[in-house]
mmCIF file of C-alpha atoms in Angstrom:
data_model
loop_
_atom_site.group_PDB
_atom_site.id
_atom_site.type_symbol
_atom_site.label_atom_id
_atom_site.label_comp_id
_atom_site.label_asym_id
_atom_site.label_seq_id
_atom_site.Cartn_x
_atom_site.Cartn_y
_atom_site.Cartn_z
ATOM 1 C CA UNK Y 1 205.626 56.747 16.136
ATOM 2 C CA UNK Y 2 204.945 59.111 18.522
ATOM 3 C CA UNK Y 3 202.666 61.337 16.028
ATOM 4 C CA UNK Y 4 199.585 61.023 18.468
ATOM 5 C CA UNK Y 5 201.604 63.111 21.119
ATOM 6 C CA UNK Y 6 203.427 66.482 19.108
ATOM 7 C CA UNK Y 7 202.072 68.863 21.850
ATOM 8 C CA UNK Y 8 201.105 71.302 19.166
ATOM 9 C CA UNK Y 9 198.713 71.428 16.518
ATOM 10 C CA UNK Y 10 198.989 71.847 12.884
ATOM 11 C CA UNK Y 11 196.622 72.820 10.413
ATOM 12 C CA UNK Y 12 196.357 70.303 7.598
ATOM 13 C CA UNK Y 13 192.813 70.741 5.726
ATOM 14 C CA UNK Y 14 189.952 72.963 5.548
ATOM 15 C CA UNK Y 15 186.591 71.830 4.507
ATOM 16 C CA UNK Y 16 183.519 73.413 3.913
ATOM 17 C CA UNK Y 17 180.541 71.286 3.207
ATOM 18 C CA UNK Y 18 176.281 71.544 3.166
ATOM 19 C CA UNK Y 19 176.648 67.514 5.042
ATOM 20 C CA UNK Y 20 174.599 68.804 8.673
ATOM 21 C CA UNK Y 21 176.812 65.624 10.278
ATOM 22 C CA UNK Y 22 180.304 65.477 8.418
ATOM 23 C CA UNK Y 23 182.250 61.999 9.127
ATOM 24 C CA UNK Y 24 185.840 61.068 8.630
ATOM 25 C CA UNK Y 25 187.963 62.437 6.347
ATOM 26 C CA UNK Y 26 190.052 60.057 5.053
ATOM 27 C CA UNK Y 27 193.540 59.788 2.521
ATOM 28 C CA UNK Y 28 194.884 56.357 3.261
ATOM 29 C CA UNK Y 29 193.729 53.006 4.342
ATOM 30 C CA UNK Y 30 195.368 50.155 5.847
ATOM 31 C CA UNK Y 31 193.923 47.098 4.681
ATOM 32 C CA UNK Y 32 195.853 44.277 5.670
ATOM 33 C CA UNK Y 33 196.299 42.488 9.059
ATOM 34 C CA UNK Y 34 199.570 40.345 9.472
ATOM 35 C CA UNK Y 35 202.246 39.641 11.856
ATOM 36 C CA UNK Y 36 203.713 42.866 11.684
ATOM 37 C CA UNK Y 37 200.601 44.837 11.978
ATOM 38 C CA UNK Y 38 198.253 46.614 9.590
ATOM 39 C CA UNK Y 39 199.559 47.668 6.056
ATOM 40 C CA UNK Y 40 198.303 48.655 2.876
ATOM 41 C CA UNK Y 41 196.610 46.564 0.734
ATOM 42 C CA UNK Y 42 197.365 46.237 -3.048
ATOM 43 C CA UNK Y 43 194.961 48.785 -4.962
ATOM 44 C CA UNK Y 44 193.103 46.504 -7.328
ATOM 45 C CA UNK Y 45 191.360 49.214 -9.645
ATOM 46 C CA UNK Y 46 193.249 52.504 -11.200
ATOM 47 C CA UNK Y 47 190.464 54.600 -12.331
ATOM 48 C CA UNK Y 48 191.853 57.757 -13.965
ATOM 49 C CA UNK Y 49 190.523 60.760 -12.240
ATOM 50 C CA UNK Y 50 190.215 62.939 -15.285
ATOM 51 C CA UNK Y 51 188.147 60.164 -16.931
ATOM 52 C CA UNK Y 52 185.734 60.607 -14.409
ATOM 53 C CA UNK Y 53 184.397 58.548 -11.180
ATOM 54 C CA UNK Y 54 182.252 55.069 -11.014
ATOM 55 C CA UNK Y 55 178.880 55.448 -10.068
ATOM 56 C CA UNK Y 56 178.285 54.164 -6.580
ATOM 57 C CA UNK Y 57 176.914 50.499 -5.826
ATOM 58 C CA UNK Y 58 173.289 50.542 -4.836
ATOM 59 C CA UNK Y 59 173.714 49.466 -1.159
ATOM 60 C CA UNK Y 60 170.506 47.500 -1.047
ATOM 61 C CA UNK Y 61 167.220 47.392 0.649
ATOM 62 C CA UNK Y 62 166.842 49.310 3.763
ATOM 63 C CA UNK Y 63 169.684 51.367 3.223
ATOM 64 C CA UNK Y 64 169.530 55.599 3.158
ATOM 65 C CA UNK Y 65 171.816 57.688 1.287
ATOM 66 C CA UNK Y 66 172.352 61.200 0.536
ATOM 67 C CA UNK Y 67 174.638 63.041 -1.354
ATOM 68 C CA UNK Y 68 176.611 66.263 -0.010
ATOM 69 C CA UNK Y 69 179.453 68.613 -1.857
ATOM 70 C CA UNK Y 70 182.480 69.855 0.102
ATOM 71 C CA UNK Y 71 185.384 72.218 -0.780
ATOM 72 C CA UNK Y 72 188.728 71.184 0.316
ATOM 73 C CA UNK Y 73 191.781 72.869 0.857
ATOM 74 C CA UNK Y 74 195.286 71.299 1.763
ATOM 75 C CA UNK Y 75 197.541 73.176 3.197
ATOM 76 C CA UNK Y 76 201.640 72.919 2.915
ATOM 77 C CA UNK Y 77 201.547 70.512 5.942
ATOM 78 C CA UNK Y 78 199.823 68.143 4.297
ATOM 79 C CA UNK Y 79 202.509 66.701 1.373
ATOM 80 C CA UNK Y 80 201.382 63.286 0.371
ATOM 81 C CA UNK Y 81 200.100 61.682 -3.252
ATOM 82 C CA UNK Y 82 197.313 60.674 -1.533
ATOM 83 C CA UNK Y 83 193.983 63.005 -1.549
ATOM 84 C CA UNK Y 84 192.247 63.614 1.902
ATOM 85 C CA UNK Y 85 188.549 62.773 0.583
ATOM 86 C CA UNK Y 86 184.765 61.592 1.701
ATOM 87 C CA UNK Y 87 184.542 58.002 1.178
ATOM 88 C CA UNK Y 88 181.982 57.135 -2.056
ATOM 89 C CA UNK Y 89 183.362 60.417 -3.805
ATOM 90 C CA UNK Y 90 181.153 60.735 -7.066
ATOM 91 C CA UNK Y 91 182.942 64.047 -8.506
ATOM 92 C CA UNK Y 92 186.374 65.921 -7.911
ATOM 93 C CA UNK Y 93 186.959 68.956 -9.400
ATOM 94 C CA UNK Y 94 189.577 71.538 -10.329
ATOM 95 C CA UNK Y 95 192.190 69.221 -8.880
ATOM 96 C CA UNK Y 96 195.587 69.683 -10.184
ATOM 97 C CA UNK Y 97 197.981 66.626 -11.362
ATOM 98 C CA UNK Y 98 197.326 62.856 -12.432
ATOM 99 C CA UNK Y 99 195.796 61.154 -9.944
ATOM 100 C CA UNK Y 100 193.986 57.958 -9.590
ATOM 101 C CA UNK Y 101 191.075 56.338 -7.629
ATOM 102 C CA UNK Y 102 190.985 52.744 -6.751
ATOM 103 C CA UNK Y 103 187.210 51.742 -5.927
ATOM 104 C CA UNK Y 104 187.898 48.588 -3.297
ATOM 105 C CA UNK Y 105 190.061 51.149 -1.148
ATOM 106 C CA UNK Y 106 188.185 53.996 -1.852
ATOM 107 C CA UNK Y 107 191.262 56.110 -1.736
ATOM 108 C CA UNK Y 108 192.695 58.738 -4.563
ATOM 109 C CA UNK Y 109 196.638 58.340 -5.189
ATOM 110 C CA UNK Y 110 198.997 59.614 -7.161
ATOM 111 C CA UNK Y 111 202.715 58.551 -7.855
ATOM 112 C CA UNK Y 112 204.134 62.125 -9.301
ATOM 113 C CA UNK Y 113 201.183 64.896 -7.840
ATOM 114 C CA UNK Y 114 200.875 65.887 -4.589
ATOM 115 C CA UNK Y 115 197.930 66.837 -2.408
ATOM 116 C CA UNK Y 116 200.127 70.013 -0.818
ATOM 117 C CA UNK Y 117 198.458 73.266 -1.997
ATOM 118 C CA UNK Y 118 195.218 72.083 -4.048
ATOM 119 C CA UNK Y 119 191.754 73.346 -3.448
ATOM 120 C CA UNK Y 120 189.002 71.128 -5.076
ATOM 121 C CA UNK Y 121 185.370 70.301 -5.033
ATOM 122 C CA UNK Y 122 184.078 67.090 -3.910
ATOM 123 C CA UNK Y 123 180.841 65.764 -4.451
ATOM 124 C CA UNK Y 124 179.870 62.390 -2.431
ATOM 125 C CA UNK Y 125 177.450 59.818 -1.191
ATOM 126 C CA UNK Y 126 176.839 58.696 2.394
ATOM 127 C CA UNK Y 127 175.219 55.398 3.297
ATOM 128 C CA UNK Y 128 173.293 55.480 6.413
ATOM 129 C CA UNK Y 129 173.479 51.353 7.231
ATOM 130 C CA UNK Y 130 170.239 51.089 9.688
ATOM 131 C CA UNK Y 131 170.841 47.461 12.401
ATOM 132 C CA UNK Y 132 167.450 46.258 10.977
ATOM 133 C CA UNK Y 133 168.862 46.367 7.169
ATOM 134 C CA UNK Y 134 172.540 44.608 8.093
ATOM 135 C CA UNK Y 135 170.978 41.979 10.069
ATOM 136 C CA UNK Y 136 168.770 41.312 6.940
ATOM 137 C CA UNK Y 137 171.604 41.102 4.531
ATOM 138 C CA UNK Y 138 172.650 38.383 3.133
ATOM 139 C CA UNK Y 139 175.855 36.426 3.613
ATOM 140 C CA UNK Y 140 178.853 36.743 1.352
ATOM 141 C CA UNK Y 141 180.014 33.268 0.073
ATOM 142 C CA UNK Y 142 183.362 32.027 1.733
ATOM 143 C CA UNK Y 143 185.642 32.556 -2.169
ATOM 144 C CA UNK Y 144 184.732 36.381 -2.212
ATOM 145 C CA UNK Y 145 187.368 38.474 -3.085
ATOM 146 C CA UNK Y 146 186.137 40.549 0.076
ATOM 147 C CA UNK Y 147 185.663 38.017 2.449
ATOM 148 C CA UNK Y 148 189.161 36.591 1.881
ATOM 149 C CA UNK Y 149 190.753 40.083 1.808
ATOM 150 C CA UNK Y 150 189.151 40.773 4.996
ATOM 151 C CA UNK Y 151 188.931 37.691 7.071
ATOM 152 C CA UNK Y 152 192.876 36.891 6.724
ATOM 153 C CA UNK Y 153 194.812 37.458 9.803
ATOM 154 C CA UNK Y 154 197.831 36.001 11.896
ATOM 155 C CA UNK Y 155 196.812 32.459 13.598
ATOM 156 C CA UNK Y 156 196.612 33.103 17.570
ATOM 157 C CA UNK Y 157 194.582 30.423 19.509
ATOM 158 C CA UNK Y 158 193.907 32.914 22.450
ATOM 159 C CA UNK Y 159 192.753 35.359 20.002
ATOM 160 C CA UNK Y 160 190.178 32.370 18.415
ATOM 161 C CA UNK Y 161 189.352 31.291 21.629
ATOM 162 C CA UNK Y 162 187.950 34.493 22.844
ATOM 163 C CA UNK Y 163 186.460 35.309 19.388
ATOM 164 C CA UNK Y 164 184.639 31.950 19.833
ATOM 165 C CA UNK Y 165 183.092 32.396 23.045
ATOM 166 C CA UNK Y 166 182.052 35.850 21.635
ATOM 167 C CA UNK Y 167 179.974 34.225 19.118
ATOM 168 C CA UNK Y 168 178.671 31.761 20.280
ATOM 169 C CA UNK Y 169 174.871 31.275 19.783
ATOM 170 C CA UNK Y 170 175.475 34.026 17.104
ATOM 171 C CA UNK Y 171 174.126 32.922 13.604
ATOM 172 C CA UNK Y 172 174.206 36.116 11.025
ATOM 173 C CA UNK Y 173 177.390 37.937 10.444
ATOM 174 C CA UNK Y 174 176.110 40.956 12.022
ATOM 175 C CA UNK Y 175 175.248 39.573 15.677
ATOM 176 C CA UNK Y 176 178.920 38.153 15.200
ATOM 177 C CA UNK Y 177 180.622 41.315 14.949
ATOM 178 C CA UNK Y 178 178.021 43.211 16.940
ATOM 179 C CA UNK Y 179 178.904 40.955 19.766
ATOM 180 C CA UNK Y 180 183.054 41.702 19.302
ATOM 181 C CA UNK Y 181 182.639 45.203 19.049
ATOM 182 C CA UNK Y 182 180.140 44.898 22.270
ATOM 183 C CA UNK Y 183 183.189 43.639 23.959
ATOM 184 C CA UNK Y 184 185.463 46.419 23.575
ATOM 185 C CA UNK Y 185 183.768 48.987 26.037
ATOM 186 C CA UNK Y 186 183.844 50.519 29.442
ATOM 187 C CA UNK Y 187 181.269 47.827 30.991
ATOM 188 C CA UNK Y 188 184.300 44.720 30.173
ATOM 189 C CA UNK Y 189 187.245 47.283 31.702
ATOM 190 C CA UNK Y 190 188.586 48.735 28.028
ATOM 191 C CA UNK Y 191 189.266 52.104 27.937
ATOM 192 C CA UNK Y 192 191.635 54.406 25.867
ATOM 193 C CA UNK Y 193 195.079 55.770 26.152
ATOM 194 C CA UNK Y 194 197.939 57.184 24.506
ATOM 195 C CA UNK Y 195 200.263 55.706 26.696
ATOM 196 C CA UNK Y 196 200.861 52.221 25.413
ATOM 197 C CA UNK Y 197 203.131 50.180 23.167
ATOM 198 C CA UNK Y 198 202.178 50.744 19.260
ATOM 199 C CA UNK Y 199 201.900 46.942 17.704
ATOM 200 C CA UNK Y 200 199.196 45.769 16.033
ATOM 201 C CA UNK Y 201 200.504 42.084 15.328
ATOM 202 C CA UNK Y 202 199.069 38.780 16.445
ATOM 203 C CA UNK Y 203 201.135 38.613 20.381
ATOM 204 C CA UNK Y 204 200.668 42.594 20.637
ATOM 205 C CA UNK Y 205 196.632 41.591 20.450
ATOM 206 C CA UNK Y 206 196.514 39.523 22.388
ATOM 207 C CA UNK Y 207 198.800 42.090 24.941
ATOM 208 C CA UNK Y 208 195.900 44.523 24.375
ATOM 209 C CA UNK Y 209 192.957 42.068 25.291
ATOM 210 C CA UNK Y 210 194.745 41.269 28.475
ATOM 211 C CA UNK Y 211 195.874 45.108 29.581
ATOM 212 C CA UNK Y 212 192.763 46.616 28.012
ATOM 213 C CA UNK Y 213 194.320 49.869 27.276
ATOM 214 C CA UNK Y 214 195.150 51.239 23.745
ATOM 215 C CA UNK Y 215 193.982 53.642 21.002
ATOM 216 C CA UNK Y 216 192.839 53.512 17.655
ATOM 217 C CA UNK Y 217 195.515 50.992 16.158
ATOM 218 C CA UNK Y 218 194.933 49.043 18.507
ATOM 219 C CA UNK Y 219 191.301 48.916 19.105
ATOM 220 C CA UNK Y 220 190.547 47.953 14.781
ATOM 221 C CA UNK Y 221 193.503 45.420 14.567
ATOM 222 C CA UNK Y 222 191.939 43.581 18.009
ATOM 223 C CA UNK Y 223 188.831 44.236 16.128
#
């Protein structure tokens, strides 16, 4: 909606943290893939904040992770009841309000606080996922809550044709979607822009896999 291009820009968090190679901040995610576009998903768990924070899944063989503290501050700009966070937060503190954390989305809500104003401390874990320990994973069976949740989409036969020629020969997950996200690069003419329509729906995919121009939206629904 045009948010991308303000021509100014606006402060909306500070952070100071001891992680040497700080990722994504992150408040909101959108889940869901239909014919519309990406939404949110329904939040599954409601974890009072106050009551404290589940203890992070062991990720598994092969699999490094270290744990950082930040201090974050929101500034006016930022007046949402969602909590700009690390993902895999494992302590927030000093936070002002009710607020909630659903695990599956990994996001902190609340329906009567806002994030506009508060300073807290956030303590976190990072997985570092090496390619040796994903392609030694093992598969997810077909009725997982995850796999459904994340494997529905809009029917579009040009959009499962080109997946399937993608894959083939592929037998893990992992060489699957290593071979998809192969495809969205320089070397097969994709390249990013600002300047293009904003859908994310099944016929505006397949628009993006033929013009191969787009930004972020764009680039995880195709995904």
């Amino acid at each position: 909606s045009g948010e991308l291009q303000q021509g100014k820009d606006r402060e909306m968090v500070k952070v100071t943290t001891n992680d040497p190679t700080p990722q994504y901040i992150r408040f909101g995610v959108a889940d869901e893939l239909n014919e519309q576009g990406f939404r949110n998903g329904r939040r599954i768990s409601n974890t009072a904040l106050d009551k404290g924070l589940p203890a992070p899944q062991d990720p598994g063989a092969g699999v490094r992770t270290d744990r950082y503290r930040a201090t974050i501050e929101v500034t006016q700009e930022f007046d949402m009841g969602l909590l700009p966070i690390y993902s895999t937060p494992v302590a927030i503190d000093d936070l002002k309000g009710r607020w909630y954390f659903d695990a599956n989305q990994q996001v902190a809500y609340s329906s009567g606080s806002s994030a506009r104003k508060q300073k807290f401390d956030l303590e976190y874990v990072r997985a570092s996922f090496s390619a040796a320990a994903l392609r030694q994973a093992s598969t997810l069976p077909e009725a997982d809550p995850m796999v459904k949740q994340y494997t529905l989409m809009p029917d579009n036969k040009a959009v499962q044709e080109r997946v399937d020629e993608l894959i083939k020969g592929k037998t893990s997950p992992y060489e699957k979607v290593r071979a998809i996200y192969d495809f969205f690069s320089e070397a097969n003419g994709f390249s990013y822009s600002l300047q293009t329509q904003s859908g994310t729906g099944g016929t505006a995919i397949v628009d993006f896999l033929t013009n191969k121009q787009g930004f972020c939206q764009q680039y995880a629904a195709a995904m």
